[in-house]
Amino acid sequence: MSRFRRPPPSPAARRLAAIEAPAAPLLRRSARLTAAAALLWPVQAGAIAWAISGWVEGGAPLSDTLACALVFLLAAVLRAALDHRAGALAFEGGDRVLAAERARLVEAESLRGEAAAGTDAPGQGASSAGAAAMAAQKLPMLVPYLARYRPAALRAVVGPVAILAAAAPISWAAALILLAAGPLIPVFMALIGVAAARASRRQLAEISDLNGLLMERLAALPDIRLLDARERMARDFAARSDGLRARTMAVLKVAFLSSTVLEFFSALGIAMAAVYVGFSLLGTLGFGAWGAPLTIFEGLFLLLLAPEFFQPLRDFAAAWHDRASALAVAEEIEAAEAAEPARILGRGAPAAPLPGPATIRLAGVVARGRALPDVEIAPGRSLAVTGPSGAGKSTLLAALAGLLPVERGRIEVAGRRLDAETADPWRARLAWIPQAPHFPDAPLRAVLDPRGTGDLTEALRAAEAEGVVAALPQGLDARLGETGAGVSGGEARRLMVARALASRADVLLADEPTADLDAATAAAVIRGLRRLAERGTTVIVATHDPALIAAMGAELRLAPRTAPEPAEAGG
């Protein structure tokens, strides 16, 4: 006969266990304290039943009542202390996990931003919106699970077993009633939990979509105002907000349905126990009490035990819904980690510039499954990398910057192999213009002057960006935000050209710097790039723009998914 095997946990369940691991010792202690607190109720119930039965039967001295009250109060104080300490440990564990996951998310997002900048990866605005939604709205959904699930699970085992152990010696019938009604709660909890998990996943997806829409609209705010599209933007937000409301209400409907079902079976079990005890005390039922009629004390004791038998199961059912939400969050974290790009070469930390002439040489390089051309670029040359979409233009630029580790072949920069040791010093000599410029949370003056030269006048004039800065309310002290709110795409790229001029970079890598710009703005960007080249900077651009291609000194054309013919770009 084949032995029963428990199915392996899902990836989301494994990820949730890994998230929980740092706080597992605290959560185990919390669960044990909660279980210990649950074991005190039979003592309190016995004290209440003994005191009341003494009053009903008469003749009980006042000292017995006082003793019962003292036992009840001492047990209540101890139970409250245990519950308080258990809750503190659980929330401490939840806060610890939340802080660790947010720190990991920030680190992963920063690495993803560096590795995805200028590659074929989607825009960083959507990625940042997703990360913000995860950090601010989704990760906190782990805390109720961490704080309640493990204590509720242990209490759901220890509490009912202890109550059955206390009730069974008094009445096998009452114990049988509880034993029959109790399992119905976990069964329906599991059935409804499937719908709860599905509803939670849909709610999380809607939160991500709404945050992504907000980031996109903030980035396009100048264009929206220019096109007078504010009403349409408001309608889009209203529609998306209504979708989130519907998803949230779906989660609440499932929660209310679960609560209704569980309360029904709890009330049914308690009512059946009460009916049995009542008719037994009246003498109508003469079975189930091990051969002797129930006494007042025994009947009251059983009645007080019945609600507490179901309470841990109801708490566990509520925590089960918390687990469904936490699994949905873990599933998103697992998917995000699976989609993370490769880590960049080096540490991404400041470093002294790599010495030597800024020569670049590629030999037999394969990156992201694409064969890149064997090419040598001499210092001070300008090169346009062209080819159809998907040919690997952005991949080539990312590989040259050390943002994308190569699978095979060799890249040499300044006469040395580009690897983890030389990547940071090499990037200290580079300037980068991505397709969608991003700005750190710092004054524009600090962004445009990374080396602290103190004078940006010449750089802004050469990049034709003086008017851009003058139009900002705070000028060089303005903070543009990640996506450059307050400037257009062309203005943002001219600012990036000014940054390259101010930093006196030896090499500039630009990914589609004139894409989606009008002719006049594109011409201004091209003139800025040409001024960089005239100053001796090596300028390498990925582009489809014929005007920009003509302005460069050489062209390297890539073919999709194949190794292009070697091209001479250094002569």
PDB file of N, CA, C and O in Angstrom, residues 31-69:
ATOM      1  N   ALA A  31       3.790  32.169  19.879  1.00  0.00           N
ATOM      2  CA  ALA A  31       2.790  31.112  19.766  1.00  0.00           C
ATOM      3  C   ALA A  31       2.703  30.297  21.054  1.00  0.00           C
ATOM      4  O   ALA A  31       1.600  29.953  21.519  1.00  0.00           O
ATOM      5  N   ARG A  32       3.862  29.998  21.668  1.00  0.00           N
ATOM      6  CA  ARG A  32       3.844  29.214  22.906  1.00  0.00           C
ATOM      7  C   ARG A  32       3.166  29.984  24.038  1.00  0.00           C
ATOM      8  O   ARG A  32       2.394  29.405  24.821  1.00  0.00           O
ATOM      9  N   LEU A  33       3.452  31.275  24.126  1.00  0.00           N
ATOM     10  CA  LEU A  33       2.813  32.081  25.174  1.00  0.00           C
ATOM     11  C   LEU A  33       1.312  32.169  24.957  1.00  0.00           C
ATOM     12  O   LEU A  33       0.522  32.111  25.916  1.00  0.00           O
ATOM     13  N   THR A  34       0.888  32.300  23.704  1.00  0.00           N
ATOM     14  CA  THR A  34      -0.545  32.349  23.413  1.00  0.00           C
ATOM     15  C   THR A  34      -1.218  31.039  23.781  1.00  0.00           C
ATOM     16  O   THR A  34      -2.333  31.020  24.334  1.00  0.00           O
ATOM     17  N   ALA A  35      -0.569  29.911  23.464  1.00  0.00           N
ATOM     18  CA  ALA A  35      -1.128  28.604  23.809  1.00  0.00           C
ATOM     19  C   ALA A  35      -1.210  28.435  25.322  1.00  0.00           C
ATOM     20  O   ALA A  35      -2.204  27.902  25.847  1.00  0.00           O
ATOM     21  N   ALA A  36      -0.172  28.916  26.027  1.00  0.00           N
ATOM     22  CA  ALA A  36      -0.212  28.834  27.487  1.00  0.00           C
ATOM     23  C   ALA A  36      -1.360  29.658  28.055  1.00  0.00           C
ATOM     24  O   ALA A  36      -2.034  29.234  29.016  1.00  0.00           O
ATOM     25  N   ALA A  37      -1.607  30.816  27.475  1.00  0.00           N
ATOM     26  CA  ALA A  37      -2.721  31.649  27.935  1.00  0.00           C
ATOM     27  C   ALA A  37      -4.053  30.943  27.697  1.00  0.00           C
ATOM     28  O   ALA A  37      -4.969  31.013  28.536  1.00  0.00           O
ATOM     29  N   ALA A  38      -4.170  30.227  26.578  1.00  0.00           N
ATOM     30  CA  ALA A  38      -5.425  29.524  26.282  1.00  0.00           C
ATOM     31  C   ALA A  38      -5.702  28.416  27.298  1.00  0.00           C
ATOM     32  O   ALA A  38      -6.866  28.099  27.588  1.00  0.00           O
ATOM     33  N   LEU A  39      -4.653  27.803  27.857  1.00  0.00           N
ATOM     34  CA  LEU A  39      -4.834  26.716  28.823  1.00  0.00           C
ATOM     35  C   LEU A  39      -5.369  27.203  30.165  1.00  0.00           C
ATOM     36  O   LEU A  39      -5.780  26.382  31.005  1.00  0.00           O
ATOM     37  N   LEU A  40      -5.371  28.515  30.388  1.00  0.00           N
ATOM     38  CA  LEU A  40      -5.846  29.041  31.670  1.00  0.00           C
ATOM     39  C   LEU A  40      -7.362  29.179  31.736  1.00  0.00           C
ATOM     40  O   LEU A  40      -7.909  29.331  32.838  1.00  0.00           O
ATOM     41  N   TRP A  41      -8.036  29.150  30.571  1.00  0.00           N
ATOM     42  CA  TRP A  41      -9.488  29.334  30.617  1.00  0.00           C
ATOM     43  C   TRP A  41     -10.205  28.211  31.377  1.00  0.00           C
ATOM     44  O   TRP A  41     -11.133  28.513  32.154  1.00  0.00           O
ATOM     45  N   PRO A  42      -9.858  26.941  31.193  1.00  0.00           N
ATOM     46  CA  PRO A  42     -10.534  25.917  32.007  1.00  0.00           C
ATOM     47  C   PRO A  42     -10.411  26.181  33.508  1.00  0.00           C
ATOM     48  O   PRO A  42     -11.342  25.878  34.276  1.00  0.00           O
ATOM     49  N   VAL A  43      -9.289  26.728  33.957  1.00  0.00           N
ATOM     50  CA  VAL A  43      -9.137  27.068  35.378  1.00  0.00           C
ATOM     51  C   VAL A  43     -10.133  28.170  35.758  1.00  0.00           C
ATOM     52  O   VAL A  43     -10.816  28.077  36.810  1.00  0.00           O
ATOM     53  N   GLN A  44     -10.239  29.204  34.924  1.00  0.00           N
ATOM     54  CA  GLN A  44     -11.184  30.284  35.205  1.00  0.00           C
ATOM     55  C   GLN A  44     -12.628  29.783  35.151  1.00  0.00           C
ATOM     56  O   GLN A  44     -13.462  30.153  35.996  1.00  0.00           O
ATOM     57  N   ALA A  45     -12.901  28.944  34.129  1.00  0.00           N
ATOM     58  CA  ALA A  45     -14.260  28.404  34.017  1.00  0.00           C
ATOM     59  C   ALA A  45     -14.609  27.555  35.240  1.00  0.00           C
ATOM     60  O   ALA A  45     -15.741  27.618  35.756  1.00  0.00           O
ATOM     61  N   GLY A  46     -13.645  26.769  35.729  1.00  0.00           N
ATOM     62  CA  GLY A  46     -13.899  25.964  36.926  1.00  0.00           C
ATOM     63  C   GLY A  46     -14.178  26.823  38.138  1.00  0.00           C
ATOM     64  O   GLY A  46     -15.067  26.509  38.953  1.00  0.00           O
ATOM     65  N   ALA A  47     -13.450  27.945  38.285  1.00  0.00           N
ATOM     66  CA  ALA A  47     -13.676  28.829  39.424  1.00  0.00           C
ATOM     67  C   ALA A  47     -15.065  29.455  39.362  1.00  0.00           C
ATOM     68  O   ALA A  47     -15.774  29.529  40.386  1.00  0.00           O
ATOM     69  N   ILE A  48     -15.504  29.891  38.178  1.00  0.00           N
ATOM     70  CA  ILE A  48     -16.830  30.493  38.037  1.00  0.00           C
ATOM     71  C   ILE A  48     -17.914  29.459  38.334  1.00  0.00           C
ATOM     72  O   ILE A  48     -18.886  29.727  39.070  1.00  0.00           O
ATOM     73  N   ALA A  49     -17.771  28.274  37.732  1.00  0.00           N
ATOM     74  CA  ALA A  49     -18.786  27.229  37.923  1.00  0.00           C
ATOM     75  C   ALA A  49     -18.884  26.805  39.381  1.00  0.00           C
ATOM     76  O   ALA A  49     -19.983  26.559  39.904  1.00  0.00           O
ATOM     77  N   TRP A  50     -17.741  26.715  40.058  1.00  0.00           N
ATOM     78  CA  TRP A  50     -17.755  26.297  41.468  1.00  0.00           C
ATOM     79  C   TRP A  50     -18.467  27.335  42.339  1.00  0.00           C
ATOM     80  O   TRP A  50     -19.268  26.982  43.215  1.00  0.00           O
ATOM     81  N   ALA A  51     -18.178  28.629  42.063  1.00  0.00           N
ATOM     82  CA  ALA A  51     -18.818  29.673  42.863  1.00  0.00           C
ATOM     83  C   ALA A  51     -20.320  29.708  42.622  1.00  0.00           C
ATOM     84  O   ALA A  51     -21.120  29.756  43.581  1.00  0.00           O
ATOM     85  N   ILE A  52     -20.755  29.654  41.379  1.00  0.00           N
ATOM     86  CA  ILE A  52     -22.190  29.744  41.086  1.00  0.00           C
ATOM     87  C   ILE A  52     -22.914  28.519  41.599  1.00  0.00           C
ATOM     88  O   ILE A  52     -24.042  28.616  42.139  1.00  0.00           O
ATOM     89  N   SER A  53     -22.335  27.339  41.430  1.00  0.00           N
ATOM     90  CA  SER A  53     -22.996  26.132  41.923  1.00  0.00           C
ATOM     91  C   SER A  53     -23.149  26.175  43.426  1.00  0.00           C
ATOM     92  O   SER A  53     -24.141  25.691  43.986  1.00  0.00           O
ATOM     93  N   GLY A  54     -22.178  26.777  44.117  1.00  0.00           N
ATOM     94  CA  GLY A  54     -22.309  26.921  45.569  1.00  0.00           C
ATOM     95  C   GLY A  54     -23.459  27.830  45.938  1.00  0.00           C
ATOM     96  O   GLY A  54     -24.188  27.569  46.907  1.00  0.00           O
ATOM     97  N   TRP A  55     -23.672  28.898  45.168  1.00  0.00           N
ATOM     98  CA  TRP A  55     -24.798  29.787  45.449  1.00  0.00           C
ATOM     99  C   TRP A  55     -26.136  29.084  45.200  1.00  0.00           C
ATOM    100  O   TRP A  55     -27.080  29.232  45.967  1.00  0.00           O
ATOM    101  N   VAL A  56     -26.201  28.345  44.059  1.00  0.00           N
ATOM    102  CA  VAL A  56     -27.455  27.687  43.706  1.00  0.00           C
ATOM    103  C   VAL A  56     -27.807  26.600  44.712  1.00  0.00           C
ATOM    104  O   VAL A  56     -28.971  26.473  45.156  1.00  0.00           O
ATOM    105  N   GLU A  57     -26.808  25.798  45.079  1.00  0.00           N
ATOM    106  CA  GLU A  57     -27.090  24.682  45.984  1.00  0.00           C
ATOM    107  C   GLU A  57     -27.186  25.137  47.430  1.00  0.00           C
ATOM    108  O   GLU A  57     -27.749  24.438  48.268  1.00  0.00           O
ATOM    109  N   GLY A  58     -26.667  26.325  47.745  1.00  0.00           N
ATOM    110  CA  GLY A  58     -26.744  26.879  49.085  1.00  0.00           C
ATOM    111  C   GLY A  58     -25.747  26.233  50.031  1.00  0.00           C
ATOM    112  O   GLY A  58     -25.221  25.143  49.801  1.00  0.00           O
ATOM    113  N   GLY A  59     -25.464  26.949  51.089  1.00  0.00           N
ATOM    114  CA  GLY A  59     -24.575  26.387  52.107  1.00  0.00           C
ATOM    115  C   GLY A  59     -23.111  26.632  51.880  1.00  0.00           C
ATOM    116  O   GLY A  59     -22.280  26.268  52.711  1.00  0.00           O
ATOM    117  N   ALA A  60     -22.721  27.232  50.761  1.00  0.00           N
ATOM    118  CA  ALA A  60     -21.307  27.478  50.485  1.00  0.00           C
ATOM    119  C   ALA A  60     -20.850  28.678  51.291  1.00  0.00           C
ATOM    120  O   ALA A  60     -21.489  29.737  51.252  1.00  0.00           O
ATOM    121  N   PRO A  61     -19.783  28.551  52.057  1.00  0.00           N
ATOM    122  CA  PRO A  61     -19.309  29.690  52.851  1.00  0.00           C
ATOM    123  C   PRO A  61     -18.753  30.785  51.949  1.00  0.00           C
ATOM    124  O   PRO A  61     -18.368  30.554  50.807  1.00  0.00           O
ATOM    125  N   LEU A  62     -18.704  32.005  52.514  1.00  0.00           N
ATOM    126  CA  LEU A  62     -18.202  33.152  51.762  1.00  0.00           C
ATOM    127  C   LEU A  62     -16.735  32.961  51.364  1.00  0.00           C
ATOM    128  O   LEU A  62     -16.308  33.426  50.312  1.00  0.00           O
ATOM    129  N   SER A  63     -16.005  32.235  52.209  1.00  0.00           N
ATOM    130  CA  SER A  63     -14.585  32.021  51.897  1.00  0.00           C
ATOM    131  C   SER A  63     -14.411  31.249  50.599  1.00  0.00           C
ATOM    132  O   SER A  63     -13.450  31.493  49.854  1.00  0.00           O
ATOM    133  N   ASP A  64     -15.322  30.330  50.272  1.00  0.00           N
ATOM    134  CA  ASP A  64     -15.222  29.584  49.018  1.00  0.00           C
ATOM    135  C   ASP A  64     -15.410  30.526  47.817  1.00  0.00           C
ATOM    136  O   ASP A  64     -14.703  30.434  46.805  1.00  0.00           O
ATOM    137  N   THR A  65     -16.389  31.422  47.942  1.00  0.00           N
ATOM    138  CA  THR A  65     -16.625  32.379  46.859  1.00  0.00           C
ATOM    139  C   THR A  65     -15.420  33.296  46.664  1.00  0.00           C
ATOM    140  O   THR A  65     -14.995  33.569  45.543  1.00  0.00           O
ATOM    141  N   LEU A  66     -14.856  33.763  47.786  1.00  0.00           N
ATOM    142  CA  LEU A  66     -13.687  34.623  47.688  1.00  0.00           C
ATOM    143  C   LEU A  66     -12.496  33.874  47.092  1.00  0.00           C
ATOM    144  O   LEU A  66     -11.719  34.433  46.300  1.00  0.00           O
ATOM    145  N   ALA A  67     -12.349  32.623  47.456  1.00  0.00           N
ATOM    146  CA  ALA A  67     -11.254  31.819  46.902  1.00  0.00           C
ATOM    147  C   ALA A  67     -11.426  31.637  45.402  1.00  0.00           C
ATOM    148  O   ALA A  67     -10.462  31.733  44.625  1.00  0.00           O
ATOM    149  N   CYS A  68     -12.675  31.372  44.987  1.00  0.00           N
ATOM    150  CA  CYS A  68     -12.947  31.234  43.545  1.00  0.00           C
ATOM    151  C   CYS A  68     -12.657  32.540  42.815  1.00  0.00           C
ATOM    152  O   CYS A  68     -12.075  32.538  41.713  1.00  0.00           O
ATOM    153  N   ALA A  69     -13.068  33.662  43.415  1.00  0.00           N
ATOM    154  CA  ALA A  69     -12.818  34.958  42.778  1.00  0.00           C
ATOM    155  C   ALA A  69     -11.315  35.229  42.671  1.00  0.00           C
ATOM    156  O   ALA A  69     -10.832  35.746  41.647  1.00  0.00           O
TER     157      ALA A  69
END
